[in-house]
C-alpha positions as protocol buffer text, in pm:
chain_id: "A"
residue {
  index: 1
  type: MET
  ca { x: 657 y: -6459 z: -5104 }
}
residue {
  index: 2
  type: SER
  ca { x: 849 y: -6138 z: -4933 }
}
residue {
  index: 3
  type: LYS
  ca { x: 1202 y: -6028 z: -5107 }
}
residue {
  index: 4
  type: GLY
  ca { x: 1517 y: -5917 z: -4893 }
}
residue {
  index: 5
  type: ASN
  ca { x: 1611 y: -6147 z: -4638 }
}
residue {
  index: 6
  type: GLY
  ca { x: 1464 y: -6496 z: -4751 }
}
residue {
  index: 7
  type: HIS
  ca { x: 1178 y: -6526 z: -4493 }
}
residue {
  index: 8
  type: ARG
  ca { x: 874 y: -6653 z: -4587 }
}
residue {
  index: 9
  type: THR
  ca { x: 517 y: -6547 z: -4471 }
}
residue {
  index: 10
  type: GLU
  ca { x: 255 y: -6797 z: -4619 }
}
residue {
  index: 11
  type: THR
  ca { x: -118 y: -6639 z: -4519 }
}
residue {
  index: 12
  type: PRO
  ca { x: -308 y: -6994 z: -4527 }
}
residue {
  index: 13
  type: ASP
  ca { x: -616 y: -6960 z: -4674 }
}
residue {
  index: 14
  type: VAL
  ca { x: -958 y: -6894 z: -4489 }
}
residue {
  index: 15
  type: SER
  ca { x: -1227 y: -6855 z: -4716 }
}
residue {
  index: 16
  type: HIS
  ca { x: -1400 y: -7201 z: -4644 }
}
residue {
  index: 17
  type: ILE
  ca { x: -1460 y: -7128 z: -4302 }
}
residue {
  index: 18
  type: ARG
  ca { x: -1787 y: -6982 z: -4230 }
}
residue {
  index: 19
  type: ASN
  ca { x: -1904 y: -6912 z: -3908 }
}
residue {
  index: 20
  type: VAL
  ca { x: -2315 y: -6910 z: -3916 }
}
residue {
  index: 21
  type: GLU
  ca { x: -2405 y: -6760 z: -3569 }
}
residue {
  index: 22
  type: VAL
  ca { x: -2198 y: -6455 z: -3636 }
}
residue {
  index: 23
  type: ALA
  ca { x: -2356 y: -6284 z: -3912 }
}
residue {
  index: 24
  type: HIS
  ca { x: -2366 y: -5844 z: -3952 }
}
residue {
  index: 25
  type: GLU
  ca { x: -2607 y: -5759 z: -3669 }
}
residue {
  index: 26
  type: PRO
  ca { x: -2818 y: -5417 z: -3805 }
}
residue {
  index: 27
  type: SER
  ca { x: -2822 y: -5303 z: -3491 }
}
residue {
  index: 28
  type: ASP
  ca { x: -2467 y: -5248 z: -3320 }
}
residue {
  index: 29
  type: VAL
  ca { x: -2479 y: -4908 z: -3580 }
}
residue {
  index: 30
  type: SER
  ca { x: -2714 y: -4668 z: -3723 }
}
residue {
  index: 31
  type: VAL
  ca { x: -2586 y: -4495 z: -4031 }
}
residue {
  index: 32
  type: ARG
  ca { x: -2878 y: -4284 z: -3983 }
}
residue {
  index: 33
  type: GLY
  ca { x: -2787 y: -4161 z: -3666 }
}
residue {
  index: 34
  type: VAL
  ca { x: -2479 y: -4079 z: -3693 }
}
residue {
  index: 35
  type: GLY
  ca { x: -2530 y: -3904 z: -4017 }
}
residue {
  index: 36
  type: THR
  ca { x: -2784 y: -3694 z: -3797 }
}
residue {
  index: 37
  type: PHE
  ca { x: -2569 y: -3622 z: -3538 }
}
residue {
  index: 38
  type: VAL
  ca { x: -2279 y: -3485 z: -3806 }
}
residue {
  index: 39
  type: LEU
  ca { x: -2535 y: -3269 z: -3954 }
}
residue {
  index: 40
  type: VAL
  ca { x: -2713 y: -3154 z: -3632 }
}
residue {
  index: 41
  type: LEU
  ca { x: -2335 y: -3046 z: -3521 }
}
residue {
  index: 42
  type: THR
  ca { x: -2217 y: -2900 z: -3854 }
}
residue {
  index: 43
  type: LEU
  ca { x: -2541 y: -2696 z: -3858 }
}
residue {
  index: 44
  type: ALA
  ca { x: -2499 y: -2565 z: -3475 }
}
residue {
  index: 45
  type: THR
  ca { x: -2106 y: -2494 z: -3551 }
}
residue {
  index: 46
  type: ILE
  ca { x: -2278 y: -2244 z: -3858 }
}
residue {
  index: 47
  type: THR
  ca { x: -2512 y: -2114 z: -3623 }
}
residue {
  index: 48
  type: ILE
  ca { x: -2248 y: -2027 z: -3358 }
}
residue {
  index: 49
  type: GLY
  ca { x: -1987 y: -1921 z: -3619 }
}
residue {
  index: 50
  type: ILE
  ca { x: -2238 y: -1647 z: -3732 }
}
residue {
  index: 51
  type: GLY
  ca { x: -2420 y: -1570 z: -3431 }
}
residue {
  index: 52
  type: LEU
  ca { x: -2042 y: -1432 z: -3275 }
}
residue {
  index: 53
  type: TRP
  ca { x: -1976 y: -1247 z: -3611 }
}
residue {
  index: 54
  type: PHE
  ca { x: -2268 y: -1058 z: -3544 }
}
residue {
  index: 55
  type: LEU
  ca { x: -2168 y: -1030 z: -3175 }
}
residue {
  index: 56
  type: PHE
  ca { x: -1831 y: -931 z: -3225 }
}
residue {
  index: 57
  type: THR
  ca { x: -1930 y: -642 z: -3498 }
}
residue {
  index: 58
  type: PHE
  ca { x: -2159 y: -569 z: -3244 }
}
residue {
  index: 59
  type: PHE
  ca { x: -1883 y: -503 z: -2988 }
}
residue {
  index: 60
  type: ASN
  ca { x: -1677 y: -325 z: -3220 }
}
residue {
  index: 61
  type: SER
  ca { x: -1900 y: -68 z: -3300 }
}
residue {
  index: 62
  type: ASP
  ca { x: -1823 y: 109 z: -2997 }
}
residue {
  index: 63
  type: ARG
  ca { x: -1435 y: 98 z: -3093 }
}
residue {
  index: 64
  type: GLY
  ca { x: -1389 y: 457 z: -3207 }
}
residue {
  index: 65
  type: LYS
  ca { x: -1625 y: 614 z: -2961 }
}
residue {
  index: 66
  type: GLU
  ca { x: -1511 y: 823 z: -2675 }
}
residue {
  index: 67
  type: ARG
  ca { x: -1633 y: 668 z: -2374 }
}
residue {
  index: 68
  type: ALA
  ca { x: -1645 y: 864 z: -2022 }
}
residue {
  index: 69
  type: PRO
  ca { x: -1365 y: 732 z: -1750 }
}
residue {
  index: 70
  type: GLY
  ca { x: -1482 y: 544 z: -1470 }
}
residue {
  index: 71
  type: PRO
  ca { x: -1489 y: 629 z: -1161 }
}
residue {
  index: 72
  type: MET
  ca { x: -1150 y: 498 z: -1042 }
}
residue {
  index: 73
  type: SER
  ca { x: -953 y: 672 z: -1335 }
}
residue {
  index: 74
  type: LEU
  ca { x: -650 y: 917 z: -1280 }
}
residue {
  index: 75
  type: ARG
  ca { x: -812 y: 1112 z: -1558 }
}
residue {
  index: 76
  type: ASN
  ca { x: -1019 y: 1225 z: -1309 }
}
residue {
  index: 77
  type: LEU
  ca { x: -797 y: 1347 z: -1096 }
}
residue {
  index: 78
  type: SER
  ca { x: -584 y: 1661 z: -1082 }
}
residue {
  index: 79
  type: GLU
  ca { x: -231 y: 1664 z: -1101 }
}
residue {
  index: 80
  type: GLU
  ca { x: -166 y: 1724 z: -734 }
}
residue {
  index: 81
  type: GLN
  ca { x: -422 y: 1425 z: -625 }
}
residue {
  index: 82
  type: ARG
  ca { x: -245 y: 1134 z: -831 }
}
residue {
  index: 83
  type: LEU
  ca { x: 42 y: 1219 z: -602 }
}
residue {
  index: 84
  type: PRO
  ca { x: 103 y: 980 z: -337 }
}
residue {
  index: 85
  type: PRO
  ca { x: 93 y: 1117 z: 48 }
}
residue {
  index: 86
  type: ALA
  ca { x: 321 y: 1284 z: 246 }
}
residue {
  index: 87
  type: PRO
  ca { x: 578 y: 1232 z: 335 }
}
residue {
  index: 88
  type: ARG
  ca { x: 759 y: 1195 z: -40 }
}
residue {
  index: 89
  type: LEU
  ca { x: 1075 y: 1070 z: -158 }
}
residue {
  index: 90
  type: GLN
  ca { x: 1287 y: 1359 z: -224 }
}
residue {
  index: 91
  type: ALA
  ca { x: 1328 y: 1316 z: -599 }
}
residue {
  index: 92
  type: GLN
  ca { x: 996 y: 1271 z: -681 }
}
residue {
  index: 93
  type: LYS
  ca { x: 697 y: 1512 z: -783 }
}
residue {
  index: 94
  type: GLY
  ca { x: 565 y: 1755 z: -499 }
}
residue {
  index: 95
  type: PHE
  ca { x: 852 y: 1698 z: -272 }
}
residue {
  index: 96
  type: GLY
  ca { x: 846 y: 2031 z: -101 }
}
residue {
  index: 97
  type: VAL
  ca { x: 762 y: 2249 z: 210 }
}
residue {
  index: 98
  type: THR
  ca { x: 437 y: 2450 z: 267 }
}
residue {
  index: 99
  type: LEU
  ca { x: 535 y: 2734 z: 456 }
}
residue {
  index: 100
  type: GLU
  ca { x: 264 y: 2903 z: 723 }
}
residue {
  index: 101
  type: ASP
  ca { x: 177 y: 3153 z: 432 }
}
residue {
  index: 102
  type: GLY
  ca { x: 65 y: 2874 z: 252 }
}
residue {
  index: 103
  type: GLN
  ca { x: 360 y: 2918 z: -69 }
}
residue {
  index: 104
  type: PHE
  ca { x: 510 y: 2581 z: -164 }
}
residue {
  index: 105
  type: VAL
  ca { x: 846 y: 2588 z: -187 }
}
residue {
  index: 106
  type: ASP
  ca { x: 945 y: 2281 z: -446 }
}
residue {
  index: 107
  type: LEU
  ca { x: 1249 y: 2135 z: -319 }
}
residue {
  index: 108
  type: ARG
  ca { x: 1255 y: 1812 z: -561 }
}
residue {
  index: 109
  type: LEU
  ca { x: 1632 y: 1743 z: -668 }
}
residue {
  index: 110
  type: ARG
  ca { x: 1797 y: 2013 z: -425 }
}
residue {
  index: 111
  type: GLU
  ca { x: 2020 y: 1877 z: -107 }
}
residue {
  index: 112
  type: PRO
  ca { x: 1873 y: 1707 z: 137 }
}
residue {
  index: 113
  type: GLN
  ca { x: 1924 y: 2007 z: 404 }
}
residue {
  index: 114
  type: ALA
  ca { x: 1701 y: 2227 z: 184 }
}
residue {
  index: 115
  type: GLU
  ca { x: 1380 y: 2118 z: 374 }
}
residue {
  index: 116
  type: TYR
  ca { x: 1544 y: 2223 z: 658 }
}
residue {
  index: 117
  type: ARG
  ca { x: 1688 y: 2553 z: 539 }
}
residue {
  index: 118
  type: GLU
  ca { x: 1375 y: 2679 z: 405 }
}
residue {
  index: 119
  type: LEU
  ca { x: 1182 y: 2570 z: 778 }
}
residue {
  index: 120
  type: LYS
  ca { x: 1497 y: 2739 z: 936 }
}
residue {
  index: 121
  type: LYS
  ca { x: 1434 y: 3102 z: 718 }
}
residue {
  index: 122
  type: GLN
  ca { x: 1015 y: 3117 z: 770 }
}
residue {
  index: 123
  type: TRP
  ca { x: 1128 y: 3066 z: 1147 }
}
residue {
  index: 124
  type: ASP
  ca { x: 1392 y: 3372 z: 1162 }
}
residue {
  index: 125
  type: THR
  ca { x: 1151 y: 3537 z: 984 }
}
residue {
  index: 126
  type: VAL
  ca { x: 878 y: 3521 z: 1270 }
}
residue {
  index: 127
  type: LEU
  ca { x: 1164 y: 3573 z: 1566 }
}
residue {
  index: 128
  type: SER
  ca { x: 1219 y: 3852 z: 1457 }
}
residue {
  index: 129
  type: THR
  ca { x: 946 y: 4042 z: 1285 }
}
residue {
  index: 130
  type: GLY
  ca { x: 721 y: 3841 z: 1514 }
}
residue {
  index: 131
  type: LEU
  ca { x: 445 y: 3610 z: 1478 }
}
residue {
  index: 132
  type: LYS
  ca { x: 125 y: 3687 z: 1246 }
}
residue {
  index: 133
  type: ASP
  ca { x: -160 y: 3509 z: 1257 }
}
residue {
  index: 134
  type: GLN
  ca { x: -386 y: 3459 z: 868 }
}
residue {
  index: 135
  type: SER
  ca { x: -531 y: 3839 z: 837 }
}
residue {
  index: 136
  type: GLY
  ca { x: -155 y: 3936 z: 876 }
}
residue {
  index: 137
  type: ASN
  ca { x: -220 y: 4126 z: 1212 }
}
residue {
  index: 138
  type: THR
  ca { x: 102 y: 4048 z: 1484 }
}
residue {
  index: 139
  type: VAL
  ca { x: 2 y: 3875 z: 1745 }
}
residue {
  index: 140
  type: GLY
  ca { x: 311 y: 3820 z: 1893 }
}
residue {
  index: 141
  type: ILE
  ca { x: 639 y: 4044 z: 1931 }
}
residue {
  index: 142
  type: PRO
  ca { x: 975 y: 4023 z: 1816 }
}
residue {
  index: 143
  type: ILE
  ca { x: 1274 y: 3823 z: 2036 }
}
residue {
  index: 144
  type: ASP
  ca { x: 1457 y: 4139 z: 2051 }
}
residue {
  index: 145
  type: GLN
  ca { x: 1178 y: 4343 z: 2206 }
}
residue {
  index: 146
  type: ALA
  ca { x: 1073 y: 4068 z: 2470 }
}
residue {
  index: 147
  type: ILE
  ca { x: 1389 y: 4052 z: 2557 }
}
residue {
  index: 148
  type: ASP
  ca { x: 1445 y: 4467 z: 2612 }
}
residue {
  index: 149
  type: LYS
  ca { x: 1107 y: 4454 z: 2733 }
}
residue {
  index: 150
  type: ILE
  ca { x: 1200 y: 4225 z: 3067 }
}
residue {
  index: 151
  type: THR
  ca { x: 1541 y: 4352 z: 3097 }
}
residue {
  index: 152
  type: SER
  ca { x: 1403 y: 4678 z: 3110 }
}
residue {
  index: 153
  type: GLY
  ca { x: 1227 y: 4650 z: 3459 }
}
residue {
  index: 154
  type: GLU
  ca { x: 854 y: 4630 z: 3305 }
}
residue {
  index: 155
  type: GLY
  ca { x: 889 y: 4237 z: 3334 }
}
residue {
  index: 156
  type: LEU
  ca { x: 604 y: 3991 z: 3251 }
}
residue {
  index: 157
  type: PRO
  ca { x: 233 y: 4036 z: 3360 }
}
residue {
  index: 158
  type: ALA
  ca { x: 134 y: 3916 z: 3675 }
}
residue {
  index: 159
  type: ARG
  ca { x: -202 y: 3796 z: 3778 }
}
residue {
  index: 160
  type: THR
  ca { x: -458 y: 3999 z: 3985 }
}
residue {
  index: 161
  type: LYS
  ca { x: -455 y: 3838 z: 4351 }
}
residue {
  index: 162
  type: GLN
  ca { x: -833 y: 3777 z: 4485 }
}
residue {
  index: 163
  type: ALA
  ca { x: -942 y: 3957 z: 4795 }
}
residue {
  index: 164
  type: PRO
  ca { x: -866 y: 3775 z: 5110 }
}
residue {
  index: 165
  type: GLY
  ca { x: -1116 y: 3648 z: 5309 }
}
residue {
  index: 166
  type: LYS
  ca { x: -1290 y: 3396 z: 5072 }
}
residue {
  index: 167
  type: LEU
  ca { x: -1302 y: 3005 z: 5089 }
}
residue {
  index: 168
  type: GLU
  ca { x: -1008 y: 2953 z: 4848 }
}
residue {
  index: 169
  type: ASP
  ca { x: -738 y: 3121 z: 5057 }
}
residue {
  index: 170
  type: TYR
  ca { x: -810 y: 2816 z: 5272 }
}
residue {
  index: 171
  type: ALA
  ca { x: -709 y: 2594 z: 5018 }
}
residue {
  index: 172
  type: ILE
  ca { x: -405 y: 2393 z: 4943 }
}
residue {
  index: 173
  type: THR
  ca { x: -236 y: 2488 z: 4621 }
}
residue {
  index: 174
  type: MET
  ca { x: -144 y: 2198 z: 4408 }
}
residue {
  index: 175
  type: PRO
  ca { x: -40 y: 2094 z: 4074 }
}
residue {
  index: 176
  type: SER
  ca { x: -357 y: 2024 z: 3768 }
}
residue {
  index: 177
  type: GLN
  ca { x: -358 y: 1721 z: 3675 }
}
residue {
  index: 178
  type: MET
  ca { x: -509 y: 1852 z: 3322 }
}
residue {
  index: 179
  type: SER
  ca { x: -213 y: 2096 z: 3298 }
}
residue {
  index: 180
  type: SER
  ca { x: 46 y: 1830 z: 3358 }
}
residue {
  index: 181
  type: GLY
  ca { x: 179 y: 2010 z: 3669 }
}
residue {
  index: 182
  type: ARG
  ca { x: 223 y: 2341 z: 3467 }
}
residue {
  index: 183
  type: GLU
  ca { x: -102 y: 2543 z: 3618 }
}
residue {
  index: 184
  type: THR
  ca { x: -164 y: 2514 z: 3960 }
}
residue {
  index: 185
  type: ILE
  ca { x: -538 y: 2423 z: 4102 }
}
residue {
  index: 186
  type: LYS
  ca { x: -676 y: 2506 z: 4479 }
}
residue {
  index: 187
  type: LYS
  ca { x: -836 y: 2223 z: 4649 }
}
residue {
  index: 188
  type: LEU
  ca { x: -1018 y: 2233 z: 5002 }
}
residue {
  index: 189
  type: GLN
  ca { x: -891 y: 2005 z: 5221 }
}
């Protein structure tokens, strides 16, 4: 009998009912098989745990040692090799101009026209002192001297003419394709 709302439940007595055909079947569950499975599973878990402990102990034994950096490591590169290829942003490291004499002018954090001004200084120097090769020898004259030389009557050097009577004298003068028309060649008709 239950307490509370007055509802009564009775369970009938079924102890007198017996089914002779249905009984405990020993082949349904093997207690020995289940016990063996649990024992093997426990031993495997313990063995794997001990194996992992040895493995991580081995891995941690190299933890304090300094290794050589890999080939793709940035530690192998110099400061200049770490920079991205030109052109670079003006505010970044390595932004500048390398002059013809090999001098690098750092233009980082300067006004945008700074690169043009440095190149203009270099060009003005070449125009006023003449063009120099890598060994420092002058290979061109300053522009003021060139203007004076042309206006003084010396003129520009002329090509020497060939002796008359050669086969080339009867050829037609045509612009050269290789020089985009700047030079002429002679072709026979």
